[in-house]
Amino acid sequence: IVYVYNERTNSTTTSTNDLQAAEQMVSVYNIAIKSEKFLKLVIGSGALSKYQLSPASIKRMISISQEDEGAVFRVSITSTNPELAYDVALAITSGIETYIQGESGLVKNALLSSVLEDPSVPQAPNSKNALTKAIIAFLVGFVVTAAIVWAHSFFDVVIRSTKKIEDNLDIPILGVIPRHEISITEEGRS
């Protein structure tokens, strides 16, 4: 979690203009963090040298959300490898202070920012919407199974009883040839 603030004013109180500027700067930070130039700088810093990452692959892992439309935003990294996600999050948070702020930063005259919460590895996988996904999977499985059963019975042309013939053709049955099972004995005759 990163907090954007204006420390360049000489006032000890925070004005509405400072808050509005900080809120607008969150959008700038969002764009800057996902920029190829910033991601190349983060990769080149050496923190991610043990991984073969491109700016595009890191960009796909990043999601940034503004907290309560304020001057605070959350950077989340999604990966199947928790260690990679942690290392990318750590590199990005240190890169914000190093490469975005300051006179030589990517964003000129950027407001200052402070990392409020250091990156951490989650203790369990993200199960966001797990119940909804399970219910949808169950319903899809049920519908597909019902469709297969219906199609099988609809296209089944085997006549299973004499009653079905009498009902469908409106003619009486004169005779039925019984089903006879053929069994082969040890001598090869039936």
Coordinates of N, CA, C and O in Angstrom, one line a residue:
I1 N 0.9 -1.2 0.0 CA 0.0 0.0 0.0 C 0.9 1.2 0.0 O 1.8 1.3 0.8
V2 N 0.6 2.2 -0.9 CA 1.4 3.3 -1.0 C 0.6 4.6 -0.8 O -0.6 4.7 -1.3
Y3 N 1.1 5.5 -0.1 CA 0.4 6.8 0.2 C 1.1 7.9 -0.5 O 2.3 8.1 -0.4
V4 N 0.4 8.7 -1.3 CA 0.9 9.9 -2.0 C 0.6 11.1 -1.2 O -0.6 11.3 -0.8
Y5 N 1.6 12.0 -1.0 CA 1.3 13.2 -0.2 C 2.2 14.3 -0.8 O 3.1 14.1 -1.5
N6 N 1.8 15.6 -0.4 CA 2.5 16.8 -0.8 C 3.3 17.3 0.4 O 2.7 17.9 1.3
E7 N 4.6 17.2 0.4 CA 5.4 17.7 1.5 C 6.1 19.0 1.0 O 6.8 19.6 1.8
R8 N 5.8 19.5 -0.2 CA 6.5 20.6 -0.7 C 5.9 21.9 -0.2 O 6.5 23.0 -0.4
T9 N 4.7 21.9 0.4 CA 4.2 23.1 1.0 C 4.8 23.4 2.3 O 5.2 22.5 3.1
N10 N 4.8 24.6 2.7 CA 5.4 25.0 4.0 C 4.3 25.0 5.1 O 4.7 25.2 6.3
S11 N 3.1 24.7 4.8 CA 2.0 24.7 5.8 C 2.1 23.3 6.6 O 2.4 22.3 6.0
T12 N 1.7 23.4 7.8 CA 1.6 22.2 8.6 C 0.3 21.5 8.5 O 0.1 20.4 9.0
T13 N -0.7 22.1 7.9 CA -2.0 21.5 7.6 C -2.1 21.1 6.2 O -1.5 21.6 5.3
T14 N -3.0 20.1 6.0 CA -3.2 19.6 4.6 C -4.4 20.3 4.0 O -5.5 20.3 4.6
S15 N -4.3 20.9 2.9 CA -5.4 21.6 2.3 C -6.1 20.7 1.3 O -5.7 19.6 1.0
T16 N -7.3 21.2 0.9 CA -8.1 20.4 -0.1 C -7.4 20.3 -1.4 O -7.4 19.3 -2.0
N17 N -6.6 21.3 -1.7 CA -5.8 21.3 -3.0 C -4.8 20.2 -2.9 O -4.5 19.5 -3.9
D18 N -4.1 20.1 -1.7 CA -3.1 19.0 -1.5 C -3.7 17.6 -1.7 O -3.2 16.8 -2.4
L19 N -4.9 17.5 -1.1 CA -5.6 16.2 -1.2 C -6.0 15.9 -2.7 O -5.8 14.7 -3.2
Q20 N -6.5 16.9 -3.4 CA -6.9 16.7 -4.8 C -5.7 16.4 -5.6 O -5.8 15.5 -6.5
A21 N -4.6 17.1 -5.4 CA -3.4 16.8 -6.2 C -2.9 15.4 -5.9 O -2.4 14.7 -6.8
A22 N -2.9 15.0 -4.7 CA -2.5 13.6 -4.3 C -3.4 12.6 -5.0 O -2.9 11.6 -5.5
E23 N -4.7 12.8 -5.0 CA -5.6 11.8 -5.6 C -5.3 11.8 -7.2 O -5.3 10.7 -7.7
Q24 N -5.1 12.9 -7.8 CA -4.8 12.9 -9.2 C -3.4 12.3 -9.5 O -3.2 11.6 -10.5
M25 N -2.5 12.4 -8.5 CA -1.1 11.9 -8.7 C -1.2 10.3 -8.6 O -0.4 9.7 -9.2
V26 N -2.2 9.8 -8.0 CA -2.3 8.3 -7.9 C -2.5 7.8 -9.3 O -1.9 6.7 -9.7
S27 N -3.3 8.5 -10.1 CA -3.5 8.0 -11.5 C -2.2 8.1 -12.3 O -1.9 7.2 -13.1
V28 N -1.4 9.1 -12.0 CA -0.1 9.2 -12.7 C 0.8 8.1 -12.3 O 1.5 7.5 -13.1
Y29 N 0.9 7.8 -11.0 CA 1.7 6.7 -10.5 C 1.2 5.4 -11.1 O 2.1 4.6 -11.5
N30 N -0.1 5.2 -11.2 CA -0.6 4.0 -11.9 C 0.0 3.8 -13.3 O 0.4 2.7 -13.6
I31 N -0.1 4.9 -14.0 CA 0.5 4.8 -15.4 C 2.0 4.6 -15.4 O 2.5 3.8 -16.1
A32 N 2.7 5.4 -14.5 CA 4.1 5.3 -14.5 C 4.6 3.9 -14.0 O 5.6 3.4 -14.6
I33 N 3.9 3.3 -13.1 CA 4.3 2.0 -12.6 C 4.2 0.9 -13.7 O 5.0 0.0 -13.8
K34 N 3.2 1.0 -14.5 CA 3.0 0.1 -15.6 C 3.7 0.4 -16.9 O 3.6 -0.3 -17.8
S35 N 4.5 1.5 -16.8 CA 5.2 1.9 -18.1 C 6.4 1.0 -18.3 O 7.0 0.5 -17.4
E36 N 6.7 0.8 -19.6 CA 7.8 0.0 -20.0 C 9.1 0.5 -19.4 O 10.0 -0.2 -19.0
K37 N 9.3 1.8 -19.4 CA 10.5 2.5 -19.0 C 10.7 2.2 -17.5 O 11.8 1.8 -17.1
F38 N 9.7 2.3 -16.7 CA 9.8 2.0 -15.2 C 10.1 0.5 -15.0 O 11.0 0.2 -14.2
L39 N 9.4 -0.3 -15.7 CA 9.6 -1.8 -15.5 C 11.0 -2.2 -16.0 O 11.6 -3.1 -15.4
K40 N 11.5 -1.6 -17.0 CA 12.9 -1.9 -17.4 C 13.9 -1.5 -16.4 O 14.9 -2.2 -16.1
L41 N 13.7 -0.3 -15.7 CA 14.5 0.1 -14.7 C 14.5 -0.8 -13.5 O 15.5 -1.1 -12.9
V42 N 13.3 -1.3 -13.2 CA 13.1 -2.2 -12.0 C 13.8 -3.5 -12.3 O 14.5 -4.1 -11.5
I43 N 13.7 -4.0 -13.6 CA 14.4 -5.3 -14.0 C 15.9 -5.1 -13.9 O 16.6 -5.9 -13.5
G44 N 16.3 -3.9 -14.4 CA 17.7 -3.6 -14.5 C 18.4 -3.4 -13.1 O 19.6 -3.4 -13.0
S45 N 17.6 -3.2 -12.1 CA 18.1 -2.9 -10.8 C 18.8 -4.1 -10.1 O 19.5 -3.9 -9.2
G46 N 18.5 -5.3 -10.7 CA 19.2 -6.5 -10.2 C 18.3 -7.3 -9.2 O 18.6 -8.4 -8.9
A47 N 17.3 -6.7 -8.7 CA 16.4 -7.3 -7.7 C 15.7 -8.5 -8.4 O 15.4 -9.5 -7.7
L48 N 15.5 -8.5 -9.7 CA 14.8 -9.6 -10.3 C 15.7 -10.3 -11.3 O 15.2 -11.0 -12.2
S49 N 17.0 -10.3 -11.1 CA 18.0 -10.9 -12.0 C 17.9 -12.4 -12.1 O 18.3 -13.0 -13.1
K50 N 17.4 -13.0 -11.0 CA 17.3 -14.5 -11.1 C 16.1 -15.0 -11.9 O 16.0 -16.2 -12.1
Y51 N 15.3 -14.1 -12.3 CA 14.1 -14.5 -13.1 C 14.3 -13.9 -14.6 O 14.9 -12.9 -14.7
Q52 N 13.8 -14.6 -15.5 CA 13.9 -14.2 -16.9 C 12.5 -13.5 -17.2 O 11.6 -14.0 -17.7
L53 N 12.5 -12.2 -16.8 CA 11.2 -11.4 -17.0 C 11.4 -10.3 -18.0 O 12.4 -9.7 -18.1
S54 N 10.3 -10.0 -18.7 CA 10.2 -8.9 -19.6 C 9.3 -7.9 -19.0 O 8.5 -8.2 -18.1
P55 N 9.4 -6.6 -19.4 CA 8.4 -5.6 -18.9 C 7.0 -6.0 -19.1 O 6.1 -5.8 -18.3
A56 N 6.7 -6.7 -20.3 CA 5.3 -7.1 -20.6 C 4.9 -8.2 -19.6 O 3.7 -8.2 -19.2
S57 N 5.7 -9.1 -19.2 CA 5.3 -10.2 -18.3 C 5.1 -9.6 -16.9 O 4.1 -10.1 -16.2
I58 N 5.8 -8.6 -16.5 CA 5.6 -8.0 -15.2 C 4.3 -7.2 -15.2 O 3.5 -7.2 -14.3
K59 N 4.1 -6.5 -16.4 CA 2.9 -5.7 -16.5 C 1.6 -6.5 -16.3 O 0.6 -6.1 -15.8
R60 N 1.7 -7.8 -16.9 CA 0.5 -8.7 -16.8 C 0.3 -9.1 -15.3 O -0.9 -9.4 -15.0
M61 N 1.3 -9.1 -14.5 CA 1.2 -9.5 -13.1 C 0.6 -8.4 -12.2 O 0.1 -8.6 -11.1
I62 N 0.7 -7.1 -12.6 CA 0.4 -6.0 -11.8 C -1.0 -5.6 -11.9 O -1.6 -5.5 -13.0
S63 N -1.6 -5.4 -10.7 CA -2.9 -4.7 -10.7 C -2.8 -3.6 -9.6 O -2.3 -3.8 -8.5
I64 N -3.3 -2.4 -9.9 CA -3.2 -1.3 -9.0 C -4.7 -0.8 -8.8 O -5.4 -0.6 -9.7
S65 N -5.0 -0.6 -7.5 CA -6.3 -0.2 -7.2 C -6.2 1.0 -6.2 O -5.4 1.0 -5.3
Q66 N -7.0 2.0 -6.4 CA -7.0 3.2 -5.5 C -7.9 2.8 -4.3 O -9.0 2.4 -4.5
E67 N -7.5 3.1 -3.1 CA -8.2 2.8 -1.9 C -9.2 4.0 -1.6 O -8.7 5.1 -1.4
D68 N -10.4 3.7 -1.7 CA -11.5 4.7 -1.3 C -11.3 6.1 -2.0 O -11.5 7.1 -1.4
E69 N -10.9 6.0 -3.2 CA -10.7 7.2 -4.0 C -9.9 8.3 -3.3 O -10.2 9.5 -3.4
G70 N -8.9 7.9 -2.6 CA -8.1 8.8 -1.8 C -6.7 8.8 -2.4 O -6.4 8.4 -3.6
A71 N -5.7 9.2 -1.6 CA -4.4 9.4 -2.0 C -3.6 8.1 -1.7 O -2.3 8.1 -1.7
V72 N -4.3 7.0 -1.5 CA -3.6 5.7 -1.2 C -4.0 4.7 -2.3 O -5.1 4.7 -2.7
F73 N -3.0 4.0 -2.7 CA -3.3 2.9 -3.7 C -2.5 1.7 -3.3 O -1.5 1.7 -2.6
R74 N -3.1 0.6 -3.8 CA -2.5 -0.8 -3.5 C -2.0 -1.4 -4.8 O -2.6 -1.4 -5.8
V75 N -0.8 -1.9 -4.7 CA -0.2 -2.6 -5.8 C -0.2 -4.1 -5.5 O 0.4 -4.5 -4.5
S76 N -0.9 -4.8 -6.3 CA -1.0 -6.3 -6.1 C -0.3 -7.0 -7.3 O -0.4 -6.6 -8.4
I77 N 0.4 -8.1 -7.0 CA 1.2 -8.9 -8.0 C 0.6 -10.3 -7.9 O 0.5 -10.9 -6.9
T78 N 0.2 -10.7 -9.1 CA -0.4 -12.1 -9.2 C 0.5 -13.0 -10.0 O 0.8 -12.7 -11.1
S79 N 0.8 -14.1 -9.4 CA 1.7 -15.1 -10.0 C 1.4 -16.4 -9.4 O 1.0 -16.5 -8.2
T80 N 1.7 -17.5 -10.1 CA 1.6 -18.8 -9.6 C 2.8 -19.1 -8.6 O 2.7 -20.1 -7.8
N81 N 3.8 -18.4 -8.7 CA 5.0 -18.5 -7.9 C 5.0 -17.4 -6.8 O 5.2 -16.3 -7.1
P82 N 4.7 -17.8 -5.6 CA 4.6 -16.7 -4.5 C 5.9 -16.0 -4.3 O 5.9 -14.8 -4.0
E83 N 7.1 -16.7 -4.4 CA 8.3 -16.0 -4.3 C 8.6 -15.0 -5.3 O 9.0 -13.9 -5.1
L84 N 8.2 -15.3 -6.6 CA 8.3 -14.3 -7.7 C 7.4 -13.1 -7.4 O 7.8 -12.0 -7.6
A85 N 6.2 -13.4 -7.0 CA 5.3 -12.3 -6.7 C 5.8 -11.4 -5.7 O 5.8 -10.1 -5.8
Y86 N 6.4 -11.9 -4.6 CA 7.0 -11.1 -3.5 C 8.1 -10.3 -4.0 O 8.2 -9.1 -3.7
D87 N 9.0 -11.0 -4.8 CA 10.2 -10.2 -5.3 C 9.8 -9.1 -6.2 O 10.4 -8.0 -6.2
V88 N 8.8 -9.3 -7.1 CA 8.4 -8.3 -8.0 C 7.7 -7.1 -7.2 O 8.0 -6.0 -7.5
A89 N 6.9 -7.5 -6.2 CA 6.3 -6.4 -5.4 C 7.4 -5.6 -4.6 O 7.3 -4.4 -4.5
L90 N 8.4 -6.3 -4.1 CA 9.4 -5.6 -3.4 C 10.2 -4.7 -4.3 O 10.5 -3.5 -4.0
A91 N 10.5 -5.2 -5.5 CA 11.2 -4.4 -6.5 C 10.4 -3.2 -7.0 O 11.0 -2.1 -7.1
I92 N 9.1 -3.3 -7.1 CA 8.3 -2.2 -7.5 C 8.2 -1.2 -6.4 O 8.3 0.0 -6.7
T93 N 8.0 -1.6 -5.2 CA 7.9 -0.6 -4.1 C 9.2 0.2 -3.9 O 9.1 1.4 -3.7
S94 N 10.3 -0.5 -4.0 CA 11.6 0.2 -3.9 C 11.8 1.1 -5.2 O 12.4 2.1 -5.1
G95 N 11.3 0.6 -6.3 CA 11.5 1.4 -7.5 C 10.6 2.6 -7.5 O 11.0 3.6 -8.2
I96 N 9.5 2.6 -6.8 CA 8.7 3.8 -6.8 C 9.5 5.0 -6.1 O 9.5 6.1 -6.7
E97 N 10.1 4.7 -5.0 CA 10.9 5.7 -4.3 C 12.2 6.1 -5.1 O 12.6 7.2 -5.1
T98 N 12.8 5.1 -5.8 CA 14.0 5.3 -6.5 C 13.8 6.0 -7.9 O 14.5 6.9 -8.2
Y99 N 12.9 5.5 -8.7 CA 12.8 5.9 -10.1 C 11.7 6.8 -10.5 O 11.7 7.4 -11.5
I100 N 10.7 6.9 -9.6 CA 9.5 7.8 -10.0 C 9.7 9.2 -9.3 O 9.5 10.2 -10.0
Q101 N 10.0 9.2 -8.1 CA 10.1 10.5 -7.3 C 11.4 11.2 -7.6 O 12.4 10.6 -8.1
G102 N 11.5 12.4 -7.2 CA 12.8 13.1 -7.2 C 12.9 13.9 -8.5 O 12.2 13.8 -9.4
E103 N 13.9 14.7 -8.5 CA 14.2 15.6 -9.7 C 14.6 14.8 -10.9 O 14.3 15.1 -12.0
S104 N 15.3 13.6 -10.7 CA 15.7 12.8 -11.9 C 14.7 11.7 -12.1 O 15.0 10.8 -12.9
G105 N 13.5 11.7 -11.4 CA 12.5 10.6 -11.6 C 11.8 10.6 -12.9 O 11.9 11.6 -13.7
L106 N 11.0 9.6 -13.1 CA 10.3 9.5 -14.3 C 9.2 10.5 -14.4 O 8.8 11.0 -15.4
V107 N 8.6 10.9 -13.2 CA 7.5 11.8 -13.2 C 8.1 13.1 -12.6 O 8.4 13.2 -11.4
K108 N 8.2 14.1 -13.4 CA 8.7 15.4 -12.9 C 7.7 16.1 -12.0 O 6.5 16.0 -12.2
N109 N 8.2 16.7 -10.9 CA 7.4 17.3 -9.9 C 6.4 16.4 -9.3 O 5.3 16.8 -9.0
A110 N 6.7 15.1 -9.2 CA 5.8 14.2 -8.6 C 5.7 14.5 -7.1 O 6.6 14.9 -6.5
L111 N 4.5 14.2 -6.6 CA 4.3 14.4 -5.1 C 5.1 13.2 -4.5 O 5.3 12.2 -5.2
L112 N 5.4 13.3 -3.3 CA 6.1 12.3 -2.6 C 5.2 11.1 -2.3 O 4.0 11.3 -2.2
S113 N 5.8 9.9 -2.1 CA 5.0 8.8 -1.7 C 5.7 8.0 -0.6 O 6.9 8.1 -0.5
S114 N 4.9 7.3 0.1 CA 5.5 6.5 1.2 C 4.8 5.1 1.2 O 3.6 5.0 1.1
V115 N 5.6 4.1 1.3 CA 5.1 2.7 1.4 C 4.5 2.5 2.8 O 5.3 2.6 3.8
L116 N 3.2 2.3 2.9 CA 2.6 2.1 4.2 C 2.6 0.7 4.6 O 2.6 0.4 5.8
E117 N 2.7 -0.2 3.7 CA 2.7 -1.6 4.1 C 3.7 -2.3 3.1 O 3.5 -2.3 1.9
D118 N 4.6 -3.0 3.7 CA 5.6 -3.7 2.9 C 5.0 -4.9 2.3 O 4.0 -5.5 2.8
P119 N 5.5 -5.3 1.1 CA 5.0 -6.5 0.5 C 5.1 -7.8 1.4 O 6.1 -7.9 2.2
S120 N 4.2 -8.7 1.2 CA 4.3 -9.9 2.0 C 3.7 -11.1 1.1 O 3.0 -10.8 0.2
V121 N 4.2 -12.2 1.4 CA 3.7 -13.4 0.7 C 2.5 -13.9 1.4 O 2.4 -14.1 2.6
P122 N 1.4 -14.1 0.6 CA 0.1 -14.5 1.3 C 0.3 -15.9 1.8 O 1.0 -16.8 1.3
Q123 N -0.4 -16.2 2.9 CA -0.3 -17.5 3.5 C -1.1 -18.6 2.8 O -0.9 -19.8 2.9
A124 N -2.1 -18.1 2.0 CA -3.0 -19.1 1.3 C -3.2 -18.4 -0.1 O -3.2 -17.2 -0.3
P125 N -3.5 -19.3 -1.1 CA -3.9 -18.8 -2.4 C -5.1 -17.9 -2.4 O -6.0 -18.0 -1.5
N126 N -5.2 -17.0 -3.3 CA -6.3 -16.1 -3.4 C -7.5 -16.9 -3.8 O -7.6 -17.4 -4.9
S127 N -8.5 -17.0 -2.9 CA -9.7 -17.7 -3.3 C -10.9 -16.8 -3.5 O -12.0 -17.1 -3.2
K128 N -10.6 -15.7 -4.2 CA -11.6 -14.7 -4.5 C -12.6 -15.3 -5.4 O -12.3 -15.9 -6.4
N129 N -13.9 -15.3 -5.0 CA -15.0 -15.8 -5.8 C -14.9 -17.3 -6.0 O -15.5 -17.9 -6.9
A130 N -14.3 -18.0 -5.0 CA -14.2 -19.5 -5.1 C -15.6 -20.1 -5.1 O -15.8 -21.1 -5.8
L131 N -16.4 -19.7 -4.2 CA -17.7 -20.3 -4.0 C -18.6 -20.0 -5.3 O -19.2 -21.0 -5.8
T132 N -18.5 -18.8 -5.9 CA -19.2 -18.6 -7.1 C -18.7 -19.4 -8.2 O -19.5 -20.0 -9.0
K133 N -17.4 -19.6 -8.3 CA -16.9 -20.4 -9.4 C -17.3 -21.9 -9.2 O -17.6 -22.5 -10.2
A134 N -17.3 -22.3 -8.0 CA -17.7 -23.7 -7.7 C -19.2 -24.0 -8.1 O -19.5 -25.0 -8.7
I135 N -20.0 -23.0 -7.8 CA -21.4 -23.1 -8.1 C -21.7 -23.1 -9.6 O -22.4 -23.9 -10.2
I136 N -21.0 -22.2 -10.3 CA -21.1 -22.1 -11.8 C -20.6 -23.5 -12.4 O -21.2 -24.0 -13.3
A137 N -19.5 -24.0 -11.9 CA -18.9 -25.2 -12.4 C -19.9 -26.4 -12.2 O -20.1 -27.2 -13.1
F138 N -20.6 -26.4 -11.0 CA -21.6 -27.5 -10.7 C -22.7 -27.3 -11.7 O -23.2 -28.3 -12.3
L139 N -23.2 -26.1 -11.9 CA -24.4 -25.9 -12.8 C -24.0 -26.3 -14.2 O -24.9 -26.9 -14.9
V140 N -22.9 -25.9 -14.7 CA -22.5 -26.2 -16.1 C -22.3 -27.7 -16.2 O -22.8 -28.3 -17.2
G141 N -21.8 -28.4 -15.2 CA -21.6 -29.8 -15.3 C -23.0 -30.5 -15.3 O -23.2 -31.5 -16.0
F142 N -23.9 -30.0 -14.5 CA -25.3 -30.6 -14.5 C -26.0 -30.4 -15.8 O -26.6 -31.3 -16.3
V143 N -25.9 -29.2 -16.4 CA -26.6 -28.9 -17.7 C -26.0 -29.8 -18.8 O -26.7 -30.3 -19.6
V144 N -24.6 -29.9 -18.8 CA -24.0 -30.7 -19.9 C -24.4 -32.1 -19.7 O -24.7 -32.8 -20.7
T145 N -24.4 -32.7 -18.5 CA -24.8 -34.0 -18.3 C -26.3 -34.3 -18.7 O -26.6 -35.3 -19.4
A146 N -27.2 -33.4 -18.3 CA -28.6 -33.5 -18.7 C -28.7 -33.4 -20.2 O -29.5 -34.2 -20.8
A147 N -28.0 -32.6 -20.9 CA -28.0 -32.5 -22.3 C -27.6 -33.8 -23.0 O -28.2 -34.2 -24.0
I148 N -26.5 -34.4 -22.5 CA -26.0 -35.6 -23.0 C -27.1 -36.8 -22.8 O -27.3 -37.5 -23.8
V149 N -27.7 -36.8 -21.7 CA -28.7 -37.9 -21.4 C -29.9 -37.7 -22.3 O -30.4 -38.6 -22.9
W150 N -30.3 -36.4 -22.5 CA -31.5 -36.2 -23.3 C -31.2 -36.5 -24.8 O -32.0 -37.1 -25.5
A151 N -30.0 -36.1 -25.3 CA -29.6 -36.4 -26.7 C -29.5 -37.9 -26.9 O -30.0 -38.4 -27.9
H152 N -29.0 -38.6 -25.9 CA -28.9 -40.1 -26.1 C -30.3 -40.7 -26.1 O -30.5 -41.6 -27.0
S153 N -31.2 -40.3 -25.3 CA -32.5 -40.9 -25.3 C -33.3 -40.4 -26.6 O -34.1 -41.2 -27.1
F154 N -33.1 -39.2 -27.0 CA -33.8 -38.7 -28.2 C -33.4 -39.4 -29.5 O -34.3 -39.7 -30.3
F155 N -32.2 -39.7 -29.6 CA -31.7 -40.3 -30.8 C -31.6 -41.9 -30.7 O -31.1 -42.5 -31.6
D156 N -32.1 -42.4 -29.6 CA -32.1 -43.9 -29.4 C -33.2 -44.5 -30.3 O -34.4 -44.2 -30.0
V157 N -32.9 -45.3 -31.3 CA -33.9 -45.9 -32.1 C -34.2 -47.4 -31.8 O -34.9 -48.1 -32.5
V158 N -33.6 -47.9 -30.8 CA -33.8 -49.3 -30.4 C -35.2 -49.5 -29.8 O -35.7 -48.7 -29.0
I159 N -35.9 -50.5 -30.3 CA -37.3 -50.8 -29.8 C -37.1 -51.8 -28.6 O -36.6 -52.9 -28.8
R160 N -37.6 -51.4 -27.5 CA -37.3 -52.2 -26.3 C -38.5 -53.0 -25.8 O -38.4 -53.9 -25.0
S161 N -39.7 -52.7 -26.4 CA -40.9 -53.5 -25.9 C -41.9 -53.5 -27.1 O -41.9 -52.7 -28.0
T162 N -42.8 -54.5 -27.0 CA -43.8 -54.7 -28.0 C -44.9 -53.6 -27.8 O -45.5 -53.2 -28.8
K163 N -45.0 -53.1 -26.6 CA -46.0 -52.0 -26.4 C -45.6 -50.8 -27.2 O -46.5 -50.1 -27.7
K164 N -44.3 -50.5 -27.3 CA -43.9 -49.3 -28.0 C -44.3 -49.4 -29.5 O -44.7 -48.5 -30.1
I165 N -44.1 -50.6 -30.0 CA -44.5 -50.9 -31.4 C -46.0 -50.7 -31.6 O -46.4 -50.0 -32.6
E166 N -46.8 -51.3 -30.8 CA -48.2 -51.2 -30.9 C -48.7 -49.7 -30.7 O -49.6 -49.3 -31.5
D167 N -48.1 -49.0 -29.8 CA -48.5 -47.6 -29.6 C -48.1 -46.7 -30.8 O -48.9 -45.9 -31.2
N168 N -46.9 -46.9 -31.3 CA -46.4 -46.0 -32.4 C -47.0 -46.4 -33.8 O -47.1 -45.5 -34.6
L169 N -47.2 -47.6 -34.0 CA -47.6 -48.1 -35.4 C -49.1 -48.4 -35.5 O -49.6 -48.6 -36.6
D170 N -49.8 -48.5 -34.4 CA -51.2 -48.8 -34.3 C -51.6 -50.1 -35.0 O -52.6 -50.2 -35.7
I171 N -50.7 -51.1 -34.9 CA -51.0 -52.4 -35.4 C -50.7 -53.5 -34.3 O -49.8 -53.3 -33.5
P172 N -51.4 -54.6 -34.3 CA -51.2 -55.6 -33.3 C -49.9 -56.4 -33.6 O -49.5 -56.5 -34.8
I173 N -49.3 -57.0 -32.6 CA -48.1 -57.8 -32.8 C -48.6 -59.2 -33.0 O -49.4 -59.8 -32.2
L174 N -48.2 -59.9 -34.1 CA -48.6 -61.2 -34.4 C -47.7 -62.3 -33.7 O -48.1 -63.3 -33.3
G175 N -46.4 -61.9 -33.5 CA -45.5 -62.9 -32.9 C -44.3 -62.2 -32.4 O -43.9 -61.2 -33.0
V176 N -43.5 -62.8 -31.5 CA -42.3 -62.3 -31.0 C -41.3 -63.4 -31.1 O -41.6 -64.5 -30.6
I177 N -40.1 -63.2 -31.6 CA -39.1 -64.1 -31.6 C -38.3 -63.9 -30.3 O -37.8 -62.9 -30.1
P178 N -38.2 -65.0 -29.5 CA -37.6 -64.8 -28.2 C -36.0 -64.6 -28.4 O -35.5 -65.1 -29.4
R179 N -35.5 -63.9 -27.5 CA -34.0 -63.7 -27.5 C -33.4 -65.0 -27.0 O -33.8 -65.6 -26.0
H180 N -32.4 -65.4 -27.8 CA -31.8 -66.7 -27.4 C -30.3 -66.4 -27.3 O -29.6 -65.9 -28.2
E181 N -29.7 -66.7 -26.2 CA -28.3 -66.6 -25.9 C -27.6 -67.8 -26.4 O -28.0 -68.9 -26.2
I182 N -26.5 -67.6 -27.2 CA -25.7 -68.7 -27.7 C -24.5 -68.8 -26.7 O -23.8 -67.9 -26.5
S183 N -24.3 -70.0 -26.2 CA -23.2 -70.3 -25.4 C -22.3 -71.3 -26.0 O -22.8 -72.3 -26.6
I184 N -21.0 -71.2 -25.9 CA -20.1 -72.1 -26.5 C -19.6 -73.0 -25.4 O -19.1 -72.6 -24.4
T185 N -19.7 -74.3 -25.7 CA -19.2 -75.3 -24.7 C -17.8 -75.6 -24.9 O -17.2 -75.1 -25.8
E186 N -17.2 -76.4 -24.1 CA -15.8 -76.8 -24.2 C -15.5 -77.4 -25.5 O -14.4 -77.3 -26.0
E187 N -16.4 -78.1 -26.1 CA -16.1 -78.9 -27.3 C -16.3 -78.0 -28.5 O -16.0 -78.3 -29.7
G188 N -16.7 -76.7 -28.3 CA -16.9 -75.8 -29.5 C -18.2 -75.8 -30.1 O -18.5 -75.2 -31.1
R189 N -19.2 -76.6 -29.6 CA -20.6 -76.6 -30.1 C -21.5 -75.9 -29.2 O -21.3 -75.8 -28.0
S190 N -22.6 -75.5 -29.7 CA -23.6 -74.8 -28.9 C -24.7 -75.7 -28.5 O -24.9 -76.7 -29.1

